[in-house]
Amino acid sequence: MKSDRSAGKVTLADVGRVANVSAITVSRALRKPEMVSPKLRQRIEEVVAELGYVPDPVARALASDRTDVIGVLIPSVTNSVFADVLRGIYSVVEGSPFSVQFGNTRYSVLEEERLLRIFLSQRPAGLIVSGIDQSEASTALLTQARCPVVQIMETGPAPVDMMVGFSHRDAAHDATRHLIDGGYRRIAFFGARMDPRTQRRLEGYTQAVKDAGLFDESLMITTPRASTVELGCQMLSDLLARTQDVEAIFCNNDDLALGVLFECQRRRIAVPDDIGLCGFNDLEMMAVANPPITSVRTFRQEMGRRAAEMVLMRVAGEEVPEPVVDLRYELMARQSTRACEEGRRRRVP
Amino acid sequence: MKSDRSAGKVTLADVGRVANVSAITVSRALRKPEMVSPKLRQRIEEVVAELGYVPDPVARALASDRTDVIGVLIPSVTNSVFADVLRGIYSVVEGSPFSVQFGNTRYSVLEEERLLRIFLSQRPAGLIVSGIDQSEASTALLTQARCPVVQIMETGPAPVDMMVGFSHRDAAHDATRHLIDGGYRRIAFFGARMDPRTQRRLEGYTQAVKDAGLFDESLMITTPRASTVELGCQMLSDLLARTQDVEAIFCNNDDLALGVLFECQRRRIAVPDDIGLCGFNDLEMMAVANPPITSVRTFRQEMGRRAAEMVLMRVAGEEVPEPVVDLRYELMARQSTRACEEGRRRRVP
DNA sequence: TTGTAAGCGTTATCAA
DNA sequence: TTGATAACGCTTACAA
């Protein structure tokens, strides 16, 4: 008699009993059909269907010391940037026998480390982590991990294993150059959250304005708060309360940019004629705003897709031809940064 | 000698050996400390720390026939509505020994069913599913599930187990009434995706306009496409190409409403004077748009939080005092629906 | 309070 | 090609 713990679950042994073969043969028939004679294979398949056998992933994991779970660590579940990445990952994983498990690090390196330990104890098939700023302990854990690891969202000099991202510094630098080239001189920076990637965007901005001799610390507004549209409104209000001498604003992301746009509309500040405006990420709405807002397009779904593909390839034993990928970015120049023909005039003399 | 399969992993038996106790005592010391004498407990804790023992959740799951994983099935990973729900769930689960695993059903009942089978085979501690429109098979699976189940996002007459949501029909009805009460007569409905919840919003709208004798099928625009801001722009353009006789628009969600607003700005259509505008969900940006947009606030984080709490209570063996919760909604009336003092005039006579 | 023995459902290993 | 046996690391049931 079966123990009552198992609650009537159909096991490999049950299938074997009915099909008159051993459990291990059933296991093989399901995992490596070519190793079982056609005759037996068919009989087993029939019994599996008849009994409604479903393999137990937990038992499989314990016995084989591996799972079909790909662990994904992202800093935020609400940020649409990461939602896009997840969509990319799902698009690849959905067609495979693998599944995805996330962890939400909430932009905390310590939380990331804690989650990493938990995930690793679950024998993941692969691991996808965000960014390149892991703690020393996390880096050690990842290096020792006995599964493929992909760092996403960013590129950097020392990949733990594989990597797919882009340079936030370069992207911000180019966006700032775009404003400078458009004739804007007094260019502000609005930054929220100030996570490592935002920091590097700030560096790119700073470099560009310094190189052009346009650096002015009083034009930088940053906050550790998460970015919202409302925050964009407030930042513009704060800046204008301090100085009217602003010609353009580079926002660390599109939420802020949208807030700036709304606030400009309320204050009858013409975009791009009074103030030029550039966002970051190129959310869908940027292209249809009034006016359309210039932004830096990043390939978020593609990052997720590529990362998942890399993991699957390695799990399948294939070699990944390009284990470090820089996906770049694209400056989507729109009406919000159309510079005047004869150079920018200051808004207030 | 240990088998090489385990790759040097520290086990309960290892800890026991060093601490001079049996493995089961170590197990108890970690799970039910009060059952172990203080002396042994302390010695064991020291050895655990010394050896860096980490419990193996896979082995635990196999032995105890349960996991600490709460399965969550949502229709979309990119829709910010569900992102908010997830945040609520995380806020509760993060402080517990439980973890979350999602599935993305992509608004497909069949995919939901498939995922449900997978999840159930993994002995979840609890299950949170979206909506009340599961397939017959899924409902059967959920009914038989040996774990707590919560349906979220919606309320309905026949909960499988527990439920926390609100009535989309009532919410849409009230929003439409708000427009009618504001003096608007020619009220359009814009709907995207047309999933079951959107359908019920449409029903609420239809009921309200019919009751007021204002029903006009030609004012309803729906599409199976996912909602985007751009789609909102297009829908307005389509509607206006067909008729100028429109006084207000109730959008099935805020993305569409934002698109309508941008398109109105471009066409110099004054909101709310030429056209009244109401969204659904009350995303953060609605309050700071220009003008601020009326929307129906729903308590998405709260839904996630409550659902997770219900699961945890039941897992802990406690009784859930209120297993079916209607969280209601709140109409956030803003400038975009400010009706004229002396009743609405038609925009075009 | 602590320990022994027997699983949990699967797969690795080695033998037939 | 098939099977017997022994893990995998932990917990349940029961005994001391």
XYZ file of C-alpha atoms (C1' of nucleotides) in Angstrom:
730
model
C 0.000 0.000 0.000
C 1.196 3.482 -0.829
C 1.953 5.859 1.967
C -0.772 8.465 2.391
C 1.779 11.244 2.137
C 1.779 11.024 -1.622
C -1.963 11.556 -1.938
C -2.532 9.268 -4.870
C 0.080 10.809 -7.104
C 0.988 8.707 -10.138
C 4.688 7.886 -10.136
C 7.159 6.399 -12.543
C 6.877 3.134 -10.647
C 3.117 3.096 -11.135
C 3.532 3.510 -14.854
C 6.187 0.817 -14.895
C 4.012 -1.604 -12.997
C 1.130 -1.264 -15.428
C 3.386 -1.367 -18.474
C 5.380 -4.287 -17.084
C 8.697 -2.518 -17.174
C 10.900 -0.986 -14.528
C 10.612 2.612 -13.419
C 13.947 3.536 -14.909
C 12.826 2.379 -18.311
C 9.816 4.634 -18.121
C 12.112 7.466 -17.115
C 14.277 6.799 -20.132
C 11.342 6.433 -22.479
C 10.317 9.936 -21.549
C 13.697 11.629 -21.492
C 15.686 9.713 -24.094
C 13.198 7.837 -26.252
C 15.919 6.647 -28.606
C 17.389 4.503 -25.858
C 14.204 2.453 -25.536
C 12.894 -0.048 -28.041
C 9.988 1.231 -30.128
C 7.753 -1.503 -28.830
C 8.251 -0.661 -25.172
C 8.226 3.027 -25.889
C 4.778 2.863 -27.363
C 3.390 0.764 -24.554
C 4.839 3.157 -22.021
C 3.440 6.184 -23.779
C 0.017 4.623 -23.713
C 0.179 3.909 -20.017
C 1.501 7.401 -19.303
C -1.496 8.868 -21.080
C -3.897 6.425 -19.488
C -2.692 7.075 -15.958
C -2.144 10.779 -16.500
C 1.420 10.634 -15.281
C 3.119 13.993 -14.774
C 6.848 14.016 -13.980
C 7.745 15.481 -10.628
C 10.226 18.293 -11.107
C 11.171 18.315 -7.446
C 12.200 14.691 -7.414
C 13.958 15.164 -10.698
C 15.868 18.117 -9.331
C 17.000 16.205 -6.279
C 18.111 13.194 -8.234
C 19.781 14.972 -11.122
C 21.093 17.952 -9.196
C 19.655 20.395 -11.706
C 16.405 22.184 -12.454
C 14.801 23.734 -15.504
C 14.501 27.072 -13.774
C 16.274 30.184 -14.982
C 16.718 32.685 -12.188
C 16.378 36.376 -12.998
C 17.351 39.132 -10.594
C 15.992 42.588 -11.372
C 15.978 45.715 -9.214
C 12.311 46.571 -9.646
C 9.112 44.881 -10.679
C 7.238 48.102 -11.359
C 9.754 49.859 -13.559
C 8.584 49.373 -17.103
C 12.158 49.171 -18.286
C 12.551 45.853 -16.525
C 9.092 44.746 -17.536
C 10.299 44.997 -21.122
C 13.361 42.936 -20.337
C 11.179 40.298 -18.762
C 9.010 40.200 -21.828
C 12.081 39.514 -23.907
C 13.164 36.722 -21.597
C 9.714 35.185 -21.626
C 9.509 35.285 -25.399
C 12.448 32.898 -25.554
C 11.771 30.740 -22.534
C 8.112 30.156 -23.249
C 8.863 27.898 -26.164
C 11.253 25.790 -24.120
C 10.894 23.351 -21.246
C 12.452 25.947 -18.984
C 10.719 28.303 -16.625
C 11.662 31.638 -15.124
C 11.900 32.655 -11.529
C 12.574 36.197 -10.539
C 13.894 37.985 -7.605
C 13.286 41.629 -6.891
C 16.434 43.193 -5.488
C 14.834 46.611 -4.923
C 18.041 48.280 -6.007
C 19.822 46.832 -2.989
C 23.148 45.095 -3.377
C 22.623 43.255 -0.121
C 19.202 42.038 -1.124
C 20.718 40.888 -4.391
C 23.303 38.900 -2.494
C 20.676 37.322 -0.255
C 18.525 36.342 -3.231
C 21.519 35.024 -5.068
C 22.255 32.586 -2.260
C 18.675 31.409 -2.259
C 18.575 31.040 -6.016
C 21.863 29.196 -6.164
C 20.684 26.752 -3.531
C 17.917 25.825 -5.960
C 20.259 24.542 -8.659
C 19.186 26.982 -11.387
C 19.791 26.068 -15.011
C 21.045 29.603 -15.520
C 21.145 33.009 -13.904
C 20.430 36.440 -15.329
C 21.394 39.396 -13.169
C 21.033 43.139 -13.676
C 23.946 45.474 -13.963
C 27.597 45.137 -13.176
C 27.680 46.450 -9.626
C 27.325 43.284 -7.626
C 28.886 43.055 -4.184
C 32.203 41.294 -3.869
C 30.487 38.310 -2.279
C 27.898 38.184 -5.042
C 30.583 38.284 -7.674
C 32.309 35.386 -5.965
C 29.065 33.422 -5.811
C 28.407 34.086 -9.483
C 31.905 33.161 -10.493
C 31.655 29.853 -8.686
C 28.125 29.180 -9.902
C 27.870 25.912 -11.732
C 25.506 27.363 -14.321
C 25.694 29.979 -17.055
C 25.434 33.567 -15.843
C 24.453 36.614 -17.888
C 24.751 40.196 -16.732
C 22.280 42.453 -18.511
C 21.335 46.128 -18.920
C 24.882 47.331 -19.048
C 28.283 46.596 -20.459
C 31.465 46.713 -18.452
C 35.080 45.662 -18.462
C 34.919 42.481 -16.400
C 32.034 40.160 -17.182
C 31.522 37.373 -14.677
C 30.565 35.110 -17.531
C 28.363 36.466 -20.320
C 26.985 39.942 -20.778
C 24.496 41.856 -22.887
C 23.870 45.554 -22.465
C 25.036 48.956 -23.537
C 27.001 51.887 -22.183
C 24.808 54.248 -20.219
C 27.677 56.703 -20.075
C 28.036 56.824 -23.838
C 24.302 57.032 -24.362
C 23.951 59.990 -22.025
C 27.015 61.599 -23.520
C 25.552 61.379 -27.008
C 22.192 62.706 -25.917
C 23.878 65.667 -24.279
C 25.967 66.252 -27.404
C 22.756 66.245 -29.398
C 21.469 69.097 -27.249
C 24.740 70.963 -27.547
C 24.844 70.461 -31.293
C 21.291 71.780 -31.467
C 22.578 75.044 -30.120
C 21.456 74.695 -26.532
C 24.020 75.998 -24.039
C 22.442 76.017 -20.586
C 21.656 72.320 -20.304
C 20.227 70.908 -17.082
C 20.292 67.311 -15.860
C 17.382 65.783 -13.946
C 18.193 62.499 -12.232
C 16.078 60.297 -9.973
C 16.852 57.112 -8.061
C 20.553 57.525 -8.763
C 21.275 53.851 -9.072
C 24.602 52.925 -10.681
C 23.263 53.193 -14.216
C 21.827 56.624 -13.553
C 25.134 57.637 -12.034
C 26.899 56.677 -15.200
C 24.408 58.616 -17.260
C 25.204 61.605 -15.123
C 28.893 61.018 -15.830
C 28.217 60.974 -19.553
C 26.284 64.215 -19.293
C 28.963 65.828 -17.164
C 31.714 64.828 -19.552
C 29.854 66.245 -22.535
C 29.038 69.605 -20.970
C 32.553 69.933 -19.542
C 34.136 69.196 -22.898
C 31.972 71.927 -24.372
C 32.826 74.331 -21.575
C 29.192 74.422 -20.512
C 29.386 72.741 -17.112
C 27.368 74.372 -14.362
C 26.723 72.406 -11.216
C 23.651 74.455 -10.403
C 21.917 72.932 -13.401
C 22.086 69.411 -11.996
C 19.146 68.200 -9.937
C 19.259 64.710 -8.507
C 17.339 62.797 -5.900
C 17.425 59.270 -4.489
C 13.635 59.098 -4.864
C 12.188 56.875 -7.556
C 11.326 58.690 -10.724
C 7.734 59.641 -11.390
C 6.005 62.002 -13.749
C 5.121 64.217 -10.828
C 8.754 64.373 -9.809
C 9.539 65.729 -13.268
C 7.030 68.532 -12.699
C 8.563 69.333 -9.329
C 12.103 69.303 -10.575
C 11.269 71.805 -13.271
C 9.515 74.008 -10.731
C 12.495 73.798 -8.413
C 14.926 74.626 -11.137
C 12.928 77.575 -12.420
C 12.542 78.909 -8.886
C 16.308 79.007 -8.738
C 17.071 80.297 -12.214
C 15.325 81.206 -15.418
C 18.511 80.724 -17.315
C 17.832 77.257 -18.706
C 17.719 76.271 -22.338
C 17.406 72.518 -22.301
C 16.874 69.630 -19.929
C 18.254 66.127 -20.207
C 16.143 63.839 -18.091
C 17.556 60.645 -16.717
C 14.375 58.941 -17.884
C 11.123 59.402 -19.721
C 8.873 59.678 -16.685
C 10.705 62.797 -15.625
C 10.660 64.136 -19.171
C 6.915 63.701 -19.403
C 6.504 65.563 -16.126
C 8.670 68.362 -17.427
C 6.561 68.531 -20.565
C 3.311 68.797 -18.611
C 4.768 71.453 -16.356
C 6.016 73.389 -19.367
C 2.553 73.228 -20.870
C 1.045 74.580 -17.670
C 3.562 77.393 -17.506
C 3.213 78.191 -21.190
C 6.834 77.437 -21.751
C 7.231 76.421 -25.365
C 9.005 73.147 -26.048
C 11.372 73.166 -27.911
C 11.554 76.914 -28.477
C 11.860 78.053 -24.887
C 13.256 74.831 -23.498
C 14.599 71.755 -25.253
C 13.747 68.398 -23.721
C 15.320 64.974 -23.942
C 14.363 61.804 -22.084
C 15.878 58.362 -21.761
C 14.524 54.900 -22.658
C 12.138 55.966 -25.382
C 8.929 54.675 -23.878
C 6.144 54.244 -26.341
C 4.437 57.504 -25.433
C 7.439 59.696 -26.246
C 6.756 59.520 -29.960
C 3.152 60.633 -29.639
C 3.461 63.279 -26.952
C 2.791 66.904 -27.826
C 5.340 67.726 -29.008
C 7.014 64.366 -29.535
C 9.880 64.050 -27.079
C 13.452 63.228 -28.025
C 14.730 60.202 -26.159
C 17.430 57.557 -26.164
C 16.034 54.265 -27.355
C 17.445 51.226 -25.655
C 16.806 47.666 -26.692
C 15.313 46.228 -23.564
C 13.348 43.340 -24.977
C 16.308 42.428 -27.097
C 18.515 42.347 -24.024
C 16.153 39.934 -22.332
C 15.856 37.828 -25.445
C 19.578 37.618 -26.021
C 20.319 36.824 -22.406
C 17.792 34.005 -22.368
C 19.140 32.653 -25.635
C 22.654 32.652 -24.253
C 21.554 30.682 -21.236
C 19.665 28.152 -23.319
C 22.573 27.655 -25.686
C 25.002 27.002 -22.890
C 22.605 24.670 -21.137
C 22.323 22.753 -24.382
C 26.085 22.438 -24.377
C 26.582 24.713 -27.350
C 29.197 27.387 -27.397
C 27.935 30.973 -27.402
C 29.636 32.672 -30.345
C 29.430 36.152 -28.876
C 29.324 35.966 -25.081
C 29.642 39.716 -24.557
C 27.227 41.826 -26.560
C 26.964 45.583 -26.739
C 23.504 46.311 -28.066
C 24.136 50.059 -28.304
C 21.280 52.583 -28.286
C 19.666 54.952 -30.707
C 19.059 58.636 -30.282
C 15.489 59.340 -31.326
C 15.675 63.023 -32.193
C 12.226 64.567 -32.164
C 10.531 67.897 -32.084
C 11.276 68.566 -28.425
C 14.913 69.307 -29.232
C 14.606 71.077 -32.537
C 17.112 73.852 -32.170
C 16.604 77.331 -33.644
C 18.202 78.041 -36.997
C 20.517 80.793 -35.834
C 21.637 79.211 -32.580
C 19.944 79.303 -29.191
C 19.021 82.457 -27.472
C 18.873 82.480 -23.743
C 15.370 82.558 -22.514
C 16.053 85.367 -20.057
C 18.913 87.756 -20.792
C 33.429 9.062 0.945
C 30.768 11.343 -0.417
C 29.552 10.833 -3.916
C 30.880 13.420 -6.328
C 27.371 14.256 -7.449
C 26.883 16.535 -4.495
C 29.907 18.674 -5.254
C 30.969 19.246 -1.694
C 27.657 20.596 -0.512
C 27.241 20.852 3.248
C 24.308 18.751 4.402
C 22.349 18.319 7.582
C 24.309 15.151 8.250
C 27.586 17.059 7.994
C 26.417 19.556 10.551
C 25.187 16.757 12.796
C 28.482 14.934 12.579
C 30.484 17.969 13.658
C 28.002 18.902 16.383
C 27.757 15.319 17.592
C 24.034 15.049 17.077
C 21.859 13.348 14.514
C 20.762 15.009 11.314
C 17.155 15.142 12.403
C 18.085 17.142 15.486
C 19.800 19.695 13.325
C 16.720 19.802 11.141
C 14.564 20.445 14.177
C 16.916 23.010 15.626
C 16.472 25.023 12.459
C 12.762 24.584 11.901
C 11.353 24.218 15.425
C 14.015 25.521 17.807
C 11.713 25.176 20.797
C 11.831 21.412 20.416
C 15.575 21.286 20.954
C 17.384 21.923 24.207
C 19.036 25.335 24.411
C 22.427 23.747 24.844
C 22.255 21.662 21.701
C 20.573 24.437 19.822
C 23.440 26.797 20.429
C 26.064 24.226 19.508
C 24.176 23.446 16.308
C 23.818 27.095 15.394
C 27.538 27.535 15.764
C 28.331 24.609 13.546
C 25.771 25.768 10.967
C 27.507 29.127 10.823
C 30.959 27.584 10.815
C 30.214 25.194 7.993
C 28.011 27.651 6.092
C 25.157 25.217 5.905
C 22.266 26.281 3.654
C 19.105 24.152 3.696
C 18.236 22.528 0.413
C 14.713 23.545 -0.558
C 14.485 20.828 -3.182
C 15.183 18.041 -0.735
C 12.866 19.656 1.755
C 10.105 19.855 -0.824
C 10.469 16.226 -1.760
C 10.470 15.042 1.817
C 7.713 17.240 3.152
C 5.593 17.370 0.018
C 5.387 21.142 0.169
C 7.374 24.173 -0.904
C 7.640 27.753 0.229
C 6.737 29.012 -3.210
C 3.629 31.035 -3.894
C 2.598 30.777 -7.524
C 1.168 33.860 -9.207
C -0.509 33.782 -12.589
C -0.927 37.123 -14.315
C -1.918 37.890 -17.906
C 0.900 40.316 -18.661
C 4.313 41.202 -17.355
C 4.452 44.563 -19.075
C 1.115 45.986 -18.057
C 1.807 48.350 -15.189
C -1.463 47.389 -13.581
C -0.110 43.946 -12.865
C 3.272 45.320 -11.951
C 1.534 47.163 -9.124
C -0.175 43.997 -7.992
C 3.157 42.239 -7.959
C 4.638 44.983 -5.865
C 1.881 44.468 -3.338
C 2.497 40.742 -3.259
C 6.217 41.236 -2.846
C 5.762 43.707 -0.019
C 4.160 40.950 2.021
C 6.172 37.968 0.896
C 9.558 39.618 1.240
C 9.394 39.585 5.001
C 8.536 35.892 5.076
C 10.374 32.689 4.281
C 8.229 32.344 1.184
C 9.105 33.209 -2.365
C 7.077 34.066 -5.418
C 6.997 32.416 -8.779
C 5.006 33.880 -11.592
C 3.535 32.678 -14.758
C 2.618 34.917 -17.642
C -0.636 33.738 -19.175
C -0.609 36.337 -21.940
C -4.366 36.731 -21.618
C -4.834 33.147 -22.786
C -7.098 30.808 -20.888
C -5.316 27.822 -22.361
C -1.908 29.111 -21.374
C -3.262 29.692 -17.916
C -4.400 26.099 -17.748
C -1.044 24.823 -18.930
C 0.828 26.907 -16.375
C -1.552 25.864 -13.659
C -0.698 22.227 -14.233
C 2.992 22.992 -14.082
C 2.644 25.083 -10.960
C 0.497 22.537 -9.194
C 3.026 19.820 -9.905
C 5.490 21.882 -7.914
C 3.535 21.725 -4.643
C 3.001 25.459 -4.229
C 2.288 26.819 -0.774
C -0.432 28.928 -2.345
C -1.739 30.123 -5.671
C -2.825 33.581 -6.782
C -4.621 33.800 -10.110
C -6.005 36.746 -12.047
C -9.655 37.205 -12.768
C -12.632 34.916 -12.602
C -12.693 33.576 -16.138
C -10.682 30.404 -15.806
C -11.424 27.471 -18.078
C -13.567 24.671 -16.723
C -10.492 22.481 -16.389
C -8.563 25.201 -14.599
C -11.405 25.730 -12.178
C -11.425 22.021 -11.448
C -7.675 22.024 -10.894
C -7.939 24.988 -8.558
C -10.820 23.484 -6.649
C -8.860 20.311 -6.069
C -5.645 22.131 -5.290
C -4.284 21.222 -1.895
C -3.238 24.775 -1.168
C -4.972 28.091 -0.639
C -6.098 29.837 -3.819
C -6.876 33.524 -4.249
C -8.510 35.050 -7.298
C -7.588 38.692 -7.675
C -8.386 41.798 -9.755
C -12.075 41.145 -9.826
C -15.004 40.047 -7.724
C -17.569 37.526 -8.852
C -20.298 35.275 -7.630
C -18.461 31.978 -7.319
C -15.012 32.168 -5.741
C -12.958 29.008 -6.083
C -11.572 29.668 -2.630
C -10.652 33.223 -1.650
C -11.012 36.404 -3.653
C -9.962 40.029 -3.582
C -10.938 42.498 -6.255
C -13.627 44.888 -7.309
C -16.424 45.164 -9.816
C -15.198 46.479 -13.140
C -18.768 46.786 -14.294
C -19.745 49.016 -11.368
C -16.590 51.080 -11.686
C -17.193 51.773 -15.363
C -20.847 52.434 -14.696
C -20.008 55.039 -12.077
C -17.410 56.707 -14.260
C -19.929 56.953 -17.079
C -22.527 58.340 -14.671
C -19.986 60.942 -13.626
C -19.747 62.085 -17.235
C -23.509 62.082 -17.623
C -23.969 63.999 -14.384
C -21.424 66.502 -15.610
C -23.771 67.306 -18.460
C -22.049 65.364 -21.204
C -24.504 63.618 -23.536
C -22.555 62.215 -26.472
C -20.192 59.906 -24.553
C -17.816 57.624 -26.426
C -16.128 54.467 -25.167
C -12.594 53.523 -26.202
C -11.599 49.968 -25.402
C -8.423 48.024 -26.157
C -7.440 44.402 -25.570
C -11.033 43.507 -24.689
C -10.143 40.928 -22.105
C -12.932 39.862 -19.758
C -12.420 42.767 -17.398
C -12.520 45.270 -20.222
C -15.656 43.594 -21.496
C -17.304 44.131 -18.172
C -16.263 47.750 -18.143
C -17.915 48.087 -21.505
C -21.040 46.545 -20.022
C -21.011 49.070 -17.185
C -20.659 51.900 -19.663
C -23.403 50.530 -21.887
C -25.769 50.134 -18.983
C -25.196 53.687 -17.826
C -25.689 55.329 -21.209
C -28.721 53.159 -21.965
C -30.332 54.041 -18.661
C -29.842 57.680 -19.520
C -31.228 57.222 -23.021
C -27.850 58.182 -24.486
C -26.742 54.908 -26.053
C -25.218 55.186 -29.510
C -23.317 52.243 -30.872
C -21.345 54.420 -33.247
C -19.608 55.985 -30.242
C -18.022 52.720 -29.169
C -14.561 51.938 -30.507
C -12.933 48.700 -29.471
C -9.978 46.665 -30.639
C -8.320 43.423 -29.571
C -4.956 45.165 -29.769
C -3.124 45.946 -26.560
C -3.627 49.461 -25.334
C -0.961 52.050 -25.966
C -0.805 55.806 -25.852
C -0.524 55.865 -29.597
C -3.658 53.791 -29.926
C -5.480 56.456 -27.932
C -4.367 59.063 -30.477
C -5.540 56.878 -33.331
C -8.875 56.092 -31.794
C -9.638 59.762 -31.357
C -8.632 60.433 -34.951
C -10.820 57.590 -36.152
C -13.769 58.763 -34.157
C -13.467 62.369 -35.269
C -13.146 61.274 -38.888
C -16.514 59.642 -38.459
C -18.301 62.255 -36.437
C -17.657 65.579 -34.754
C -20.601 65.033 -32.513
C -18.717 63.867 -29.412
C -18.747 65.479 -26.011
C -16.838 63.095 -23.803
C -14.734 59.952 -23.976
C -14.488 57.201 -21.407
C -11.292 55.300 -22.015
C -10.952 51.741 -20.899
C -7.580 52.679 -19.444
C -5.185 55.507 -18.827
C -2.830 54.810 -21.709
C -5.618 55.452 -24.141
C -6.720 58.517 -22.205
C -3.242 59.979 -22.351
C -3.164 59.411 -26.096
C -6.507 61.129 -26.439
C -5.199 64.073 -24.441
C -2.109 64.453 -26.635
C -4.196 64.219 -29.765
C -6.626 66.801 -28.423
C -3.707 69.125 -27.688
C -2.459 68.704 -31.233
C -5.883 69.388 -32.688
C -6.495 72.312 -30.374
C -9.473 70.587 -28.891
C -9.948 71.938 -25.392
C -10.232 69.424 -22.585
C -12.654 69.569 -20.792
C -14.492 72.323 -22.612
C -14.696 70.760 -26.040
C -14.333 67.160 -24.943
C -14.484 65.609 -21.487
C -12.031 62.808 -20.775
C -11.983 59.989 -18.285
C -9.469 57.156 -17.945
C -9.286 54.017 -15.871
C -6.715 52.846 -13.270
C -5.493 56.242 -12.172
C -1.858 55.850 -13.073
C 0.409 58.278 -11.336
C 0.683 60.622 -14.295
C -3.047 61.279 -14.534
C -2.966 63.721 -11.626
C -0.186 65.822 -13.139
C -1.198 65.798 -16.784
C -2.283 69.031 -18.409
C -5.093 69.203 -17.581
C -5.209 66.562 -14.861
C -7.245 63.624 -16.127
C -10.194 62.116 -14.328
C -9.736 58.417 -13.747
C -11.001 55.496 -11.710
C -8.535 54.647 -9.010
C -8.205 50.972 -8.266
C -6.261 49.522 -5.372
C -3.842 47.306 -7.172
C -1.056 47.102 -4.636
C -3.630 46.528 -1.958
C -5.068 43.641 -3.962
C -1.665 42.024 -4.154
C -0.978 42.662 -0.521
C -4.284 41.276 0.674
C -4.034 38.208 -1.530
C -0.555 37.419 -0.239
C -1.677 37.945 3.331
C -4.580 35.572 2.829
C -2.265 32.903 1.508
C 0.169 33.323 4.378
C -2.571 33.190 6.980
C -3.984 30.004 5.583
C -0.579 28.432 5.278
C -0.017 29.280 8.925
C -3.193 27.421 9.731
C -5.101 30.540 10.701
C -8.586 31.190 9.512
C -9.027 34.113 7.134
C -11.734 36.288 8.652
C -12.825 37.789 5.338
C -12.054 35.388 2.504
C -13.885 37.411 -0.146
C -12.965 41.079 -0.269
C -14.388 43.793 -2.460
C -11.834 46.581 -2.419
C -14.044 48.944 -4.424
C -12.603 51.822 -6.414
C -12.572 55.575 -6.244
C -13.549 58.027 -8.905
C -10.852 60.669 -9.083
C -12.739 63.575 -10.618
C -10.349 66.071 -12.115
C -10.266 68.960 -14.469
C -10.638 66.848 -17.613
C -14.323 66.272 -16.841
C -15.292 69.601 -15.387
C -18.694 70.169 -16.893
C -19.937 73.627 -17.873
C -22.093 75.440 -15.354
C -25.243 75.540 -17.421
C -25.076 72.006 -18.805
C -23.134 70.731 -21.785
C -23.504 72.157 -25.198
C -22.838 69.903 -28.128
C -19.605 70.783 -29.727
C -21.103 70.842 -33.175
C -24.809 71.615 -33.456
C 14.261 15.867 24.234
C 16.691 13.013 20.994
C 17.287 9.316 17.733
C 16.252 5.430 14.250
C 14.279 3.945 10.161
C 11.824 4.613 6.212
C 10.489 6.988 2.771
C 9.631 11.283 -0.937
C 10.055 10.328 -6.828
C 13.554 10.594 -9.600
C 18.151 9.650 -11.922
C 23.288 7.859 -12.016
C 25.840 3.866 -12.056
C 26.912 -0.352 -13.181
C 25.642 -4.969 -14.425
C 23.146 -8.213 -17.235
C 18.265 -2.463 -24.658
C 16.792 -3.208 -19.909
C 17.056 -3.514 -14.922
C 18.661 -3.594 -9.854
C 20.482 -0.733 -6.577
C 21.944 3.171 -4.462
C 21.907 7.658 -3.927
C 19.985 12.958 -3.803
C 19.082 15.781 1.256
C 15.504 16.156 3.850
C 11.266 15.114 6.864
C 7.596 12.045 8.868
C 6.438 8.543 12.062
C 7.495 6.308 15.750
C 10.529 4.638 19.434
C 13.546 5.379 23.259
